[in-house]
CSV table of C-alpha atoms in Angstrom, one decimal:
chain,number,residue,atom,x,y,z
A,412,MET,CA,-28.8,6.3,-2.9
A,413,GLU,CA,-25.5,8.1,-2.2
A,414,GLN,CA,-22.9,7.5,-4.8
A,415,ARG,CA,-19.8,5.6,-3.6
A,416,LYS,CA,-16.8,7.9,-3.3
A,417,ARG,CA,-13.8,7.1,-5.5
A,418,VAL,CA,-10.5,8.1,-4.0
A,419,ILE,CA,-6.9,7.8,-5.3
A,420,VAL,CA,-4.2,7.2,-2.6
A,421,GLY,CA,-0.6,7.8,-3.3
A,422,VAL,CA,2.1,6.5,-0.9
A,423,THR,CA,5.5,8.0,-1.4
A,424,GLY,CA,9.0,7.4,0.1
A,425,ALA,CA,8.8,9.7,3.2
A,426,THR,CA,8.9,8.3,6.7
A,427,GLY,CA,5.5,7.4,8.1
A,428,VAL,CA,4.3,5.1,5.4
A,429,GLU,CA,2.2,3.1,7.8
A,430,MET,CA,-0.1,6.1,8.2
A,431,SER,CA,-1.5,5.1,4.8
A,432,TYR,CA,-2.5,1.7,6.2
A,433,GLU,CA,-4.8,3.4,8.7
A,434,LEU,CA,-6.1,5.6,6.0
A,435,LEU,CA,-7.0,2.7,3.8
A,436,LEU,CA,-8.7,0.9,6.7
A,437,ALA,CA,-10.9,4.0,7.2
A,438,LEU,CA,-11.6,4.4,3.5
A,439,ARG,CA,-12.6,0.8,3.2
A,440,LYS,CA,-14.9,1.0,6.2
A,441,ALA,CA,-16.5,4.1,4.6
A,442,GLY,CA,-17.2,2.1,1.5
A,443,CYS,CA,-15.0,4.1,-0.8
A,444,GLU,CA,-13.5,2.8,-4.1
A,445,ILE,CA,-9.8,2.9,-3.5
A,446,HIS,CA,-7.2,3.3,-6.3
A,447,LEU,CA,-3.7,2.8,-4.7
A,448,ILE,CA,-0.2,3.7,-5.9
A,449,VAL,CA,2.8,2.7,-3.8
A,450,SER,CA,6.1,4.1,-5.1
A,451,SER,CA,9.2,1.9,-5.1
A,452,SER,CA,10.8,4.3,-2.5
A,453,ALA,CA,7.7,3.8,-0.3
A,454,GLN,CA,8.0,0.0,-0.6
A,455,MET,CA,11.6,0.2,0.6
A,456,THR,CA,10.6,2.5,3.5
A,457,TRP,CA,7.8,0.2,4.4
A,458,ASP,CA,10.3,-2.7,4.9
A,459,TYR,CA,12.3,-0.5,7.3
A,460,GLU,CA,9.4,0.9,9.3
A,461,SER,CA,6.5,-1.5,9.4
A,462,ARG,CA,5.8,-4.9,10.9
A,463,ILE,CA,2.6,-5.2,8.8
A,464,PRO,CA,3.1,-7.1,5.5
A,465,LEU,CA,2.6,-4.6,2.6
A,466,GLN,CA,0.3,-7.1,1.0
A,467,ARG,CA,-2.3,-6.4,3.7
A,468,MET,CA,-2.5,-2.8,2.5
A,469,TYR,CA,-2.7,-3.9,-1.2
A,470,ASP,CA,-5.6,-6.1,-0.2
A,471,LEU,CA,-7.6,-3.2,1.1
A,472,ALA,CA,-7.5,-1.4,-2.2
A,473,ASP,CA,-9.9,-2.1,-5.1
A,474,PHE,CA,-7.2,-1.3,-7.7
A,475,VAL,CA,-3.4,-1.3,-7.3
A,476,TYR,CA,-1.0,0.4,-9.8
A,477,GLN,CA,2.7,0.5,-10.4
A,478,GLU,CA,4.3,4.0,-10.5
A,479,ASP,CA,5.3,3.6,-14.1
A,480,GLU,CA,1.8,2.7,-15.4
A,481,LEU,CA,1.2,6.0,-17.0
A,482,ASP,CA,-1.5,4.5,-19.2
A,483,ALA,CA,-3.7,3.6,-16.1
A,484,VAL,CA,-7.2,5.0,-16.0
A,485,ILE,CA,-6.4,7.4,-13.2
A,486,SER,CA,-4.0,9.2,-15.5
A,487,SER,CA,-6.9,10.6,-17.5
A,488,GLY,CA,-9.2,13.4,-16.5
A,489,SER,CA,-12.2,11.6,-18.1
A,490,PHE,CA,-12.0,9.0,-15.3
A,491,VAL,CA,-13.9,10.9,-12.6
A,492,THR,CA,-12.8,10.6,-9.0
A,493,ASP,CA,-13.5,12.6,-5.8
A,494,GLY,CA,-9.8,13.4,-5.5
A,495,MET,CA,-6.5,12.2,-4.3
A,496,ILE,CA,-4.6,11.8,-1.0
A,497,LEU,CA,-0.8,11.6,-0.8
A,498,MET,CA,0.1,10.1,2.6
A,499,PRO,CA,2.9,10.5,3.3
A,500,CYS,CA,4.0,13.0,0.7
A,501,SER,CA,7.8,13.2,0.2
A,502,MET,CA,9.4,16.5,-0.6
A,503,LYS,CA,10.4,15.1,-4.0
A,504,THR,CA,6.8,14.4,-4.8
A,505,LEU,CA,5.8,17.8,-3.6
A,506,ALA,CA,8.3,19.4,-5.9
A,507,GLY,CA,7.0,17.4,-8.8
A,508,ILE,CA,3.5,18.4,-8.2
A,509,VAL,CA,4.1,22.2,-8.0
A,510,ALA,CA,6.4,22.0,-11.1
A,511,GLY,CA,3.8,20.0,-13.1
A,512,TYR,CA,6.5,17.3,-13.7
A,513,ALA,CA,4.2,14.4,-14.2
A,514,GLU,CA,6.9,11.8,-14.6
A,515,THR,CA,5.2,9.0,-12.6
A,516,LEU,CA,1.7,7.8,-12.2
A,517,THR,CA,1.5,9.4,-8.7
A,518,LEU,CA,2.5,12.8,-10.1
A,519,ARG,CA,0.3,12.5,-13.2
A,520,ALA,CA,-2.8,11.5,-11.1
A,521,ALA,CA,-2.2,14.5,-8.8
A,522,ASP,CA,-1.8,16.7,-11.9
A,523,VAL,CA,-5.0,15.4,-13.4
A,524,CYS,CA,-7.0,16.1,-10.1
A,525,LEU,CA,-5.7,19.6,-10.0
A,526,LYS,CA,-6.5,20.5,-13.6
A,527,GLU,CA,-10.0,19.0,-13.2
A,528,GLY,CA,-10.6,21.0,-10.0
A,529,ARG,CA,-10.7,17.9,-7.7
A,530,LYS,CA,-9.5,17.7,-4.2
A,531,VAL,CA,-5.8,16.9,-3.6
A,532,VAL,CA,-4.7,16.4,0.0
A,533,LEU,CA,-1.0,16.4,0.8
A,534,VAL,CA,0.3,14.9,4.1
A,535,PRO,CA,3.9,16.2,3.9
A,536,ARG,CA,6.5,14.6,6.0
A,537,GLU,CA,9.9,16.3,6.6
A,538,MET,CA,11.7,17.8,9.6
A,539,PRO,CA,12.9,20.5,9.7
A,540,LEU,CA,11.3,22.1,6.7
A,541,GLY,CA,13.8,24.1,4.6
A,542,LYS,CA,13.0,27.2,2.7
A,543,ILE,CA,12.6,25.3,-0.6
A,544,HIS,CA,10.1,22.9,1.1
A,545,LEU,CA,8.1,25.8,2.6
A,546,ARG,CA,8.1,27.6,-0.7
A,547,ASN,CA,6.8,24.5,-2.5
A,548,LEU,CA,4.1,23.9,0.2
A,549,LYS,CA,2.9,27.5,-0.4
A,550,GLU,CA,2.9,26.9,-4.2
A,551,ALA,CA,0.9,23.7,-3.7
A,552,ALA,CA,-1.6,25.5,-1.5
A,553,ASP,CA,-1.9,28.3,-4.1
A,554,CYS,CA,-2.6,25.5,-6.7
A,555,GLY,CA,-5.5,24.3,-4.6
A,556,CYS,CA,-3.9,21.5,-2.5
A,557,ALA,CA,-5.0,21.0,1.1
A,558,ILE,CA,-1.9,20.7,3.3
A,559,ILE,CA,-2.3,18.5,6.4
A,560,PRO,CA,1.0,17.8,8.0
A,561,PRO,CA,1.0,14.9,10.5
A,562,MET,CA,1.4,17.1,13.6
A,563,LEU,CA,1.0,15.9,17.2
A,564,THR,CA,-2.4,16.7,18.8
A,565,PHE,CA,-3.1,16.6,22.5
A,566,TYR,CA,-6.6,17.9,23.1
A,567,ASN,CA,-8.0,14.6,21.9
A,568,GLY,CA,-6.4,12.7,24.8
A,569,ALA,CA,-4.2,10.5,22.4
A,570,GLU,CA,-1.7,8.5,24.4
A,571,THR,CA,-0.3,6.2,21.7
A,572,VAL,CA,1.2,6.7,18.2
A,573,ARG,CA,-1.7,4.9,16.6
A,574,GLU,CA,-4.2,7.3,18.2
A,575,GLN,CA,-2.1,10.2,16.9
A,576,VAL,CA,-2.1,8.7,13.4
A,577,ARG,CA,-5.9,8.2,13.5
A,578,HIS,CA,-6.3,11.8,14.3
A,579,VAL,CA,-4.4,12.8,11.2
A,580,VAL,CA,-6.5,10.3,9.2
A,581,GLY,CA,-9.6,11.9,10.6
A,582,LYS,CA,-8.4,15.4,9.5
A,583,VAL,CA,-7.7,14.1,6.0
A,584,LEU,CA,-11.1,12.5,5.7
A,585,LEU,CA,-12.8,15.7,6.8
A,586,GLN,CA,-11.7,17.1,3.4
A,587,PHE,CA,-13.9,14.6,1.7
A,588,GLN,CA,-16.8,14.8,4.2
A,589,ILE,CA,-16.2,11.2,5.3
A,590,ASP,CA,-17.1,10.2,8.8
A,591,TYR,CA,-14.5,8.4,10.9
A,592,ASP,CA,-15.5,6.9,14.2
A,593,LYS,CA,-11.9,6.9,15.6
A,594,PHE,CA,-11.5,10.7,15.1
A,595,VAL,CA,-11.9,12.8,18.3
A,596,PRO,CA,-12.8,16.4,17.3
A,597,TRP,CA,-12.2,19.5,19.5
A,598,LYS,CA,-14.9,20.1,22.0
A,599,SER,CA,-15.3,23.5,23.6
A,600,THR,CA,-14.3,23.9,27.3
A,601,THR,CA,-16.1,27.2,27.8
A,602,GLY,CA,-19.1,27.3,30.1
A,603,LYS,CA,-20.1,24.8,32.8
A,604,LYS,CA,-19.9,21.2,31.9
A,605,SER,CA,-23.0,19.1,32.4
A,606,THR,CA,-22.9,16.1,34.7
A,607,GLY,CA,-23.2,13.9,31.6
A,608,GLU,CA,-20.1,15.6,29.9
A,609,ARG,CA,-18.0,15.1,33.1
A,610,MET,CA,-19.0,11.5,33.3
A,611,MET,CA,-18.1,10.9,29.7
A,612,ARG,CA,-14.7,12.6,30.2
A,613,ASP,CA,-14.0,10.5,33.3
A,614,TYR,CA,-15.0,7.4,31.4
A,615,SER,CA,-12.7,8.2,28.5
A,616,ILE,CA,-9.7,8.8,30.9
A,617,GLU,CA,-10.4,5.5,32.7
A,618,ASN,CA,-10.7,3.7,29.4
A,619,ARG,CA,-7.3,5.0,28.2
A,620,LYS,CA,-5.7,3.9,31.5
A,621,ASN,CA,-7.1,0.4,31.1
A,622,ARG,CA,-5.8,0.2,27.5
A,623,LEU,CA,-2.3,1.3,28.6
A,624,GLN,CA,-2.3,-1.4,31.3
A,625,VAL,CA,-3.4,-4.1,28.9
A,626,SER,CA,-0.8,-3.0,26.4
A,627,SER,CA,1.9,-3.1,29.0
A,628,MET,CA,0.8,-6.6,30.2
A,629,SER,CA,0.7,-7.9,26.6
A,630,GLU,CA,4.4,-7.0,26.2
A,631,ARG,CA,5.2,-9.3,29.2
A,632,ILE,CA,2.7,-12.1,28.8
A,633,PRO,CA,3.6,-14.9,26.2
A,634,GLY,CA,0.9,-15.0,23.6
A,635,GLY,CA,0.0,-11.3,24.0
A,636,ALA,CA,0.2,-8.5,21.4
A,637,ALA,CA,4.0,-8.6,21.3
A,638,ALA,CA,3.9,-12.4,20.6
A,639,SER,CA,1.2,-11.8,17.9
A,640,ASP,CA,3.4,-9.2,16.2
A,641,SER,CA,6.3,-11.6,16.2
A,642,THR,CA,4.1,-14.3,14.6
A,643,GLU,CA,3.0,-11.9,11.9
A,644,ARG,CA,6.6,-11.0,11.1
A,645,GLN,CA,7.5,-14.7,10.9
A,646,THR,CA,4.5,-15.5,8.7
A,647,ALA,CA,5.4,-12.6,6.3
A,648,ALA,CA,9.0,-13.9,6.1
A,649,VAL,CA,7.8,-17.4,5.1
A,650,ARG,CA,4.7,-16.6,3.0
A,651,ARG,CA,3.8,-13.6,0.8
A,652,ARG,CA,1.1,-12.8,-1.7
A,653,PHE,CA,1.7,-10.4,-4.6
A,654,THR,CA,-1.2,-9.0,-6.7
A,655,HIS,CA,-1.3,-6.8,-9.8
A,656,GLN,CA,-4.4,-5.2,-11.2
A,657,LEU,CA,-4.7,-5.3,-15.0
A,658,SER,CA,-7.0,-3.2,-17.1
A,659,PHE,CA,-9.1,-6.3,-17.6
A,660,SER,CA,-8.3,-8.8,-14.8
A,661,GLN,CA,-5.9,-9.5,-12.0
A,662,ILE,CA,-2.7,-11.6,-11.5
A,663,GLU,CA,-1.7,-13.1,-8.2
A,664,ILE,CA,1.5,-14.8,-7.1
A,665,GLN,CA,1.6,-16.7,-3.8
A,666,ALA,CA,5.2,-17.3,-2.6
A,667,THR,CA,6.2,-19.7,0.1
A,668,ARG,CA,9.5,-20.6,1.6
A,669,VAL,CA,10.1,-24.4,1.8
A,670,GLY,CA,13.2,-24.6,3.9
A,671,CYS,CA,15.9,-22.8,1.9
A,672,ASP,CA,13.9,-23.1,-1.4
A,673,ILE,CA,10.8,-21.3,-2.7
A,674,GLN,CA,7.4,-22.5,-4.1
A,675,LEU,CA,5.5,-20.0,-6.3
A,676,LEU,CA,1.8,-20.3,-7.5
A,677,LEU,CA,0.8,-17.9,-10.3
A,678,GLN,CA,-2.9,-17.6,-11.1
A,679,GLY,CA,-5.3,-15.2,-12.6
A,680,GLY,CA,-7.8,-14.4,-15.4
A,681,SER,CA,-11.3,-15.8,-15.7
A,682,SER,CA,-10.2,-19.4,-15.3
A,683,PRO,CA,-7.3,-19.9,-12.9
A,684,HIS,CA,-5.7,-23.3,-13.4
A,685,ILE,CA,-2.5,-25.4,-13.4
A,686,GLY,CA,-1.2,-25.3,-16.9
A,687,CYS,CA,2.5,-25.6,-16.2
A,688,MET,CA,5.1,-26.6,-13.7
A,689,VAL,CA,8.7,-25.3,-13.8
A,690,LEU,CA,11.7,-26.4,-11.7
A,691,ALA,CA,14.4,-23.7,-11.8
A,692,THR,CA,17.9,-24.3,-10.4
A,693,PRO,CA,20.5,-21.6,-9.9
A,694,ARG,CA,23.9,-21.9,-11.5
A,695,PRO,CA,26.9,-19.7,-12.5
A,696,SER,CA,26.1,-17.7,-15.7
A,697,LEU,CA,27.6,-19.1,-18.9
A,698,THR,CA,29.0,-15.6,-19.6
A,699,GLY,CA,31.7,-16.2,-17.1
A,700,ASP,CA,31.3,-12.8,-15.5
A,701,GLY,CA,30.6,-14.2,-12.0
A,702,SER,CA,26.9,-13.5,-12.2
A,703,ARG,CA,24.2,-16.1,-11.5
A,704,SER,CA,21.7,-17.6,-14.0
A,705,ALA,CA,19.2,-20.5,-13.8
A,706,THR,CA,18.4,-23.6,-15.7
A,707,ALA,CA,14.8,-24.9,-15.8
A,708,SER,CA,12.9,-28.1,-16.4
A,709,VAL,CA,9.3,-27.6,-17.7
A,710,LEU,CA,6.2,-29.7,-17.7
A,711,ASN,CA,3.3,-28.2,-19.7
A,712,VAL,CA,-0.3,-29.4,-19.8
A,713,THR,CA,-1.1,-30.2,-23.5
A,714,GLY,CA,-2.5,-27.2,-25.2
A,715,HIS,CA,-1.5,-24.7,-22.6
A,716,LYS,CA,1.1,-21.9,-23.0
A,717,ASP,CA,1.7,-20.9,-19.4
A,718,GLU,CA,5.4,-21.7,-19.7
A,719,ALA,CA,6.2,-18.2,-20.9
A,720,LEU,CA,5.1,-16.8,-17.5
A,721,CYS,CA,6.0,-19.5,-15.1
A,722,ARG,CA,9.5,-20.1,-16.6
A,723,TYR,CA,10.4,-16.4,-16.6
A,724,LEU,CA,9.3,-16.0,-13.0
A,725,ALA,CA,11.0,-19.2,-11.7
A,726,GLU,CA,14.3,-18.5,-13.4
A,727,LYS,CA,14.5,-14.9,-12.3
A,728,VAL,CA,13.7,-15.7,-8.7
A,729,ALA,CA,16.1,-18.7,-8.6
A,730,ALA,CA,19.0,-16.6,-10.0
A,731,ALA,CA,18.4,-13.7,-7.7
A,732,ALA,CA,17.9,-15.7,-4.4
A,733,ASN,CA,20.3,-18.5,-5.3
A,734,VAL,CA,17.7,-21.2,-4.3
A,735,VAL,CA,15.7,-23.9,-6.1
A,736,VAL,CA,12.3,-22.5,-7.2
A,737,VAL,CA,9.2,-24.4,-8.2
A,738,CYS,CA,6.6,-22.4,-10.1
A,739,THR,CA,3.1,-23.7,-11.0
A,740,GLY,CA,0.0,-22.1,-12.2
A,741,GLY,CA,-1.7,-20.5,-15.2
A,742,PHE,CA,-3.5,-17.4,-16.5
A,743,HIS,CA,-6.4,-17.7,-18.9
A,744,ILE,CA,-8.8,-15.2,-20.6
A,745,ASP,CA,-10.9,-16.3,-23.6
A,746,ASP,CA,-10.0,-14.7,-26.9
A,747,MET,CA,-7.1,-12.5,-25.5
A,748,THR,CA,-5.9,-9.7,-27.7
A,749,PRO,CA,-2.2,-9.2,-28.5
A,750,GLU,CA,-2.4,-6.0,-26.4
A,751,GLN,CA,-3.8,-8.0,-23.4
A,752,ILE,CA,-1.1,-10.6,-23.7
A,753,GLN,CA,1.6,-7.9,-23.7
A,754,GLU,CA,0.0,-6.3,-20.6
A,755,VAL,CA,0.2,-9.7,-18.8
A,756,GLN,CA,3.8,-10.2,-19.7
A,757,VAL,CA,4.8,-6.7,-18.6
A,758,ALA,CA,2.9,-7.2,-15.3
A,759,VAL,CA,4.7,-10.5,-14.6
A,760,LYS,CA,8.1,-8.8,-15.2
A,761,HIS,CA,7.2,-6.1,-12.6
A,762,MET,CA,5.9,-8.7,-10.1
A,763,ALA,CA,9.1,-10.8,-10.6
A,764,GLN,CA,11.1,-7.9,-9.3
A,765,GLU,CA,9.0,-7.7,-6.2
A,766,VAL,CA,9.2,-11.5,-5.6
A,767,GLN,CA,13.0,-11.4,-6.2
A,768,ALA,CA,13.4,-8.6,-3.5
A,769,TRP,CA,11.3,-10.7,-1.0
A,770,ALA,CA,13.1,-14.0,-1.9
A,771,SER,CA,16.5,-12.4,-1.5
A,772,ARG,CA,15.9,-11.5,2.1
A,773,LYS,CA,17.3,-14.2,4.4
């Protein structure tokens, strides 16, 4: 039986972050084990560029890490992987790789793959490329990185941006010997084409024309693709799911807008449950500096200690978004160690920042 490929994917803050979504779809379809890092800059760029909720990409990965989790398993060479893909790769990340400046988990994971002789594929995105960029790309290639810039390709008959992106994804996957059914490789035009080849070419051209016609109609017809995109954006604005992979479990926060206010459900561990309910109300900070704070009312189920998580989350979001927040839920693992408890607390602090950013968008 062929062993399942284990691939690290780093998404950094260059334009073209949605390319990574197509990459993860292909890796998931190929049955790969996906370890995903999305930098804070990439998250910001995603909000500017994509209509797809970022959570949908997180859901495609087996493991999701924060960029400051330098103690993650992928930061160690003893954790064996098939390599790493950085798509897109910013010029800042490129510079960090060639300098060996492993400040973040993305840079450390790339550094580990290089020192262990594993495949590292860079999809650099910058235009135009300056002399420093070109020098760093050469240095990266000399260090063993495969450089695959997302360049336009026309021999494959691509007529949409998504088809162009899928071609780049196919080029990346070739580095790992992964088949991708949406990749159209070059076919020689020398010699006389057989009748079958001509028929296939004509069929492909006709198919592309039909797809373009359907796409054009969907933009005009209520309920078509354009209406579907609009519905997706509205859903993402009203409801959002955040997940964090721990070393021993997973935490999930479901956030829902209820009019102007917000409802949060926190769950995770081996026995998800409702152990606490917190109602947080924003108010001016008692420091008198003009900032906002929050006051909370708490109901705990007897014997449960989920207040530490739910109260922190509710108060932070209420103060940041200036809305009433209700947070319910619980996290439970039998016989948790002090180290595991601390890991959960740190994770909730990171997730609170993500929820605050989402909740503050009107």
